[in-house]
Amino acid sequence: RRLSALIENVLDFSCIEQGRKQYEFEPTDILALVRTTVKLMEPNAAEKGVSLKEETSLAAPERSEGGNIQLKIDGRAIQQALVNLIDNAIKHSPKGETVMVGIEMQNGGDATTLNSQPPTINLFVSDHGPGIPPEEHEKIFERFYRRGSELQRETQGVGIGLSLVKHIVEAHGGRVLVQSAVGQGSRFIIEIPIRNETSNTEH
């Protein structure tokens, strides 16, 4: 599974570099996608001695009558982004710790203000790892960037996972954020606009 995920990352990264990456946007049950992705990654977490838990703060009115949340997204791509974030969190979590994966709604600002933002569905992955210093919060999303030689020896990867996450999320009109400090763990957030009218496109 890890090898397949790595190959998929490399192939998608190659398509992005060549300007050939395509996304297929269609109505997707985002809550079901998160739950499926958590179950997919549970064996990897268990192998590392880490617990993987799902959390959602969405109230019933924010869901459709069927209890799901439909967003027009490329489900496979968003799942790939989530897998990369969860995989990173597991790799950097001490044995016995818990990685939280969840979904929440962020209401936009007042529509009458110039700084108003559309409401978003936020997917997040939180860990209790070593944390990331503020000066590296932007660098970690650069291709092939990896933190420090010591960290490179301790964790696997080639430094394209977070770069892919950023590209995938931006192709959906959203953004990826990191909240982290040394010794305080990390929280990665994928913000996806709820009113996303993006059609099939190339990036």
C-alpha positions as a printed NumPy array, in Angstrom:
array([[  0.   ,   0.   ,   0.   ],
       [  2.788,   2.41 ,   0.89 ],
       [  4.608,   1.635,  -2.34 ],
       [  1.436,   2.19 ,  -4.377],
       [  0.829,   5.509,  -2.611],
       [  4.41 ,   6.608,  -3.265],
       [  4.167,   5.67 ,  -6.951],
       [  0.862,   7.54 ,  -7.235],
       [  2.474,  10.616,  -5.663],
       [  5.423,  10.513,  -8.053],
       [  3.231,  10.026, -11.127],
       [  0.882,  12.85 , -10.129],
       [  3.818,  15.104,  -9.331],
       [  5.25 ,  14.365, -12.778],
       [  1.921,  15.313, -14.395],
       [  1.851,  18.57 , -12.426],
       [  5.406,  19.41 , -13.482],
       [  4.477,  18.809, -17.115],
       [  1.212,  20.737, -16.873],
       [ -0.837,  17.608, -17.624],
       [ -2.597,  17.047, -14.285],
       [ -6.363,  16.75 , -14.723],
       [ -9.063,  16.805, -12.074],
       [-12.552,  15.334, -12.358],
       [-15.013,  17.27 , -10.21 ],
       [-18.263,  15.59 ,  -9.233],
       [-20.643,  15.646,  -6.234],
       [-18.959,  13.676,  -3.466],
       [-20.016,  12.722,   0.056],
       [-17.112,  14.381,   1.886],
       [-17.99 ,  12.862,   5.287],
       [-17.98 ,   9.354,   3.843],
       [-14.684,  10.141,   2.087],
       [-13.051,  11.121,   5.386],
       [-14.328,   8.   ,   7.137],
       [-13.169,   5.732,   4.32 ],
       [ -9.726,   7.35 ,   4.339],
       [ -9.366,   6.908,   8.113],
       [-10.219,   3.21 ,   7.81 ],
       [ -7.742,   2.893,   4.929],
       [ -4.928,   4.304,   7.087],
       [ -5.741,   2.462,  10.316],
       [ -3.448,  -0.522,   9.565],
       [ -0.539,   1.851,   8.912],
       [ -1.185,   3.634,  12.211],
       [ -1.464,   0.353,  14.112],
       [  1.848,  -0.804,  12.658],
       [  3.485,   2.315,  14.128],
       [  1.707,   1.931,  17.478],
       [ -0.343,   5.078,  16.862],
       [ -4.111,   5.476,  17.295],
       [ -6.137,   7.044,  14.492],
       [ -9.422,   8.701,  15.432],
       [-12.121,  10.539,  13.505],
       [-13.736,  13.72 ,  14.767],
       [-16.547,  15.789,  13.307],
       [-18.186,  18.935,  14.641],
       [-20.816,  19.226,  11.904],
       [-24.347,  19.713,  13.164],
       [-27.29 ,  17.998,  11.469],
       [-28.558,  21.173,   9.673],
       [-25.252,  21.369,   7.842],
       [-25.91 ,  17.991,   6.23 ],
       [-28.355,  16.909,   3.6  ],
       [-31.459,  14.853,   4.428],
       [-29.44 ,  11.692,   3.871],
       [-26.987,  12.725,   6.573],
       [-24.12 ,  13.355,   4.165],
       [-22.319,  16.453,   2.879],
       [-22.073,  16.805,  -0.877],
       [-19.228,  18.834,  -2.363],
       [-18.219,  19.099,  -6.008],
       [-14.655,  17.809,  -5.79 ],
       [-12.252,  15.278,  -7.239],
       [-12.75 ,  12.652,  -4.538],
       [ -9.669,  10.603,  -5.451],
       [ -7.418,  13.663,  -5.358],
       [ -8.764,  14.934,  -2.038],
       [ -8.365,  11.457,  -0.577],
       [ -4.776,  11.401,  -1.81 ],
       [ -4.157,  14.738,  -0.08 ],
       [ -5.648,  13.395,   3.151],
       [ -3.59 ,  10.19 ,   2.92 ],
       [ -0.411,  12.25 ,   2.576],
       [ -1.27 ,  14.358,   5.632],
       [ -2.266,  11.331,   7.726],
       [  0.849,   9.415,   6.667],
       [  3.05 ,  12.348,   7.726],
       [  1.247,  12.639,  11.062],
       [  1.676,   8.926,  11.768],
       [  5.376,   8.998,  10.851],
       [  6.055,  11.92 ,  13.198],
       [  3.937,  10.699,  16.126],
       [  5.546,   8.925,  19.082],
       [  4.306,   5.417,  19.812],
       [  1.135,   5.468,  21.898],
       [ -0.025,   8.873,  20.654],
       [ -3.251,   9.653,  18.764],
       [ -3.683,  11.281,  15.361],
       [ -6.997,  13.063,  14.93 ],
       [ -8.638,  13.319,  11.494],
       [-11.784,  15.332,  11.174],
       [-14.111,  17.636,   9.355],
       [-15.689,  20.907,  10.436],
       [-17.516,  23.82 ,   8.875],
       [-16.068,  27.324,   8.876],
       [-18.589,  30.077,   8.238],
       [-17.448,  32.945,   6.029],
       [-17.239,  36.544,   7.15 ],
       [-19.955,  39.15 ,   6.858],
       [-20.862,  39.457,   3.176],
       [-21.023,  43.254,   3.58 ],
       [-17.328,  43.527,   4.399],
       [-14.488,  43.646,   1.908],
       [-12.695,  40.851,   3.767],
       [-15.585,  38.402,   3.636],
       [-14.724,  34.809,   2.783],
       [-17.018,  32.075,   1.484],
       [-17.916,  29.35 ,   3.997],
       [-15.635,  26.339,   3.817],
       [-15.594,  22.702,   4.76 ],
       [-12.325,  22.109,   6.597],
       [-10.578,  18.758,   6.757],
       [ -7.906,  18.559,   9.426],
       [ -5.178,  16.209,  10.629],
       [ -3.669,  16.816,  14.073],
       [ -0.732,  15.064,  15.71 ],
       [  1.374,  15.267,  18.865],
       [  4.706,  15.06 ,  17.072],
       [  7.773,  17.288,  17.465],
       [  6.116,  20.254,  15.763],
       [  7.389,  22.63 ,  13.098],
       [  9.064,  26.005,  13.789],
       [  7.181,  29.02 ,  12.349],
       [  9.987,  29.903,   9.935],
       [  9.462,  26.567,   8.148],
       [  5.664,  26.691,   7.808],
       [  5.905,  27.886,   4.194],
       [  9.005,  25.905,   3.226],
       [  7.48 ,  22.517,   4.008],
       [  5.096,  22.917,   1.055],
       [  7.978,  23.394,  -1.392],
       [  8.841,  20.415,  -3.568],
       [ 11.638,  18.165,  -2.277],
       [ 11.974,  20.171,   0.945],
       [ 12.688,  18.043,   3.994],
       [ 13.468,  19.25 ,   7.465],
       [ 17.022,  18.763,   8.783],
       [ 19.38 ,  15.856,   8.172],
       [ 18.404,  14.137,  11.428],
       [ 14.725,  14.101,  10.495],
       [ 15.588,  12.805,   7.029],
       [ 17.285,   9.785,   8.587],
       [ 14.339,   9.065,  10.881],
       [ 11.455,   9.285,   8.389],
       [ 10.835,   7.983,   4.907],
       [  9.793,  10.094,   1.939],
       [ 11.096,  12.187,  -0.921],
       [  9.609,  15.554,   0.01 ],
       [  6.783,  15.858,  -2.52 ],
       [  3.786,  14.858,  -0.381],
       [  2.97 ,  18.299,   1.02 ],
       [  3.685,  19.954,  -2.327],
       [  1.08 ,  17.662,  -3.884],
       [ -1.397,  18.442,  -1.117],
       [ -1.021,  22.163,  -1.792],
       [ -1.525,  21.751,  -5.549],
       [ -4.589,  19.524,  -5.134],
       [ -6.256,  21.879,  -2.653],
       [ -5.525,  25.007,  -4.688],
       [ -6.976,  23.292,  -7.774],
       [-10.202,  23.077,  -5.749],
       [-10.13 ,  26.809,  -5.047],
       [ -9.058,  26.192,  -1.469],
       [ -5.922,  26.407,   0.612],
       [ -3.905,  24.286,   3.036],
       [ -2.754,  25.727,   6.348],
       [ -0.484,  24.521,   9.134],
       [ -0.707,  25.387,  12.809],
       [  2.362,  24.158,  14.623],
       [  5.094,  25.036,  17.084],
       [  8.114,  23.089,  18.296],
       [  7.097,  20.644,  21.   ],
       [  3.376,  21.245,  20.475],
       [  2.524,  18.957,  17.563],
       [  1.007,  20.001,  14.236],
       [ -2.431,  20.595,  12.772],
       [ -2.844,  20.678,   8.99 ],
       [ -6.085,  22.116,   7.63 ],
       [ -7.526,  21.742,   4.133],
       [-10.068,  24.482,   3.428],
       [-12.506,  23.753,   0.573],
       [-15.061,  26.425,  -0.451],
       [-18.587,  25.068,  -0.108],
       [-19.803,  26.877,  -3.225],
       [-17.271,  25.376,  -5.608],
       [-18.345,  25.718,  -9.236],
       [-15.039,  24.502, -10.663],
       [-15.442,  22.414, -13.802],
       [-13.065,  19.878, -15.322],
       [ -9.776,  21.589, -15.909],
       [ -6.07 ,  21.081, -16.323],
       [ -3.337,  22.39 , -14.013]])
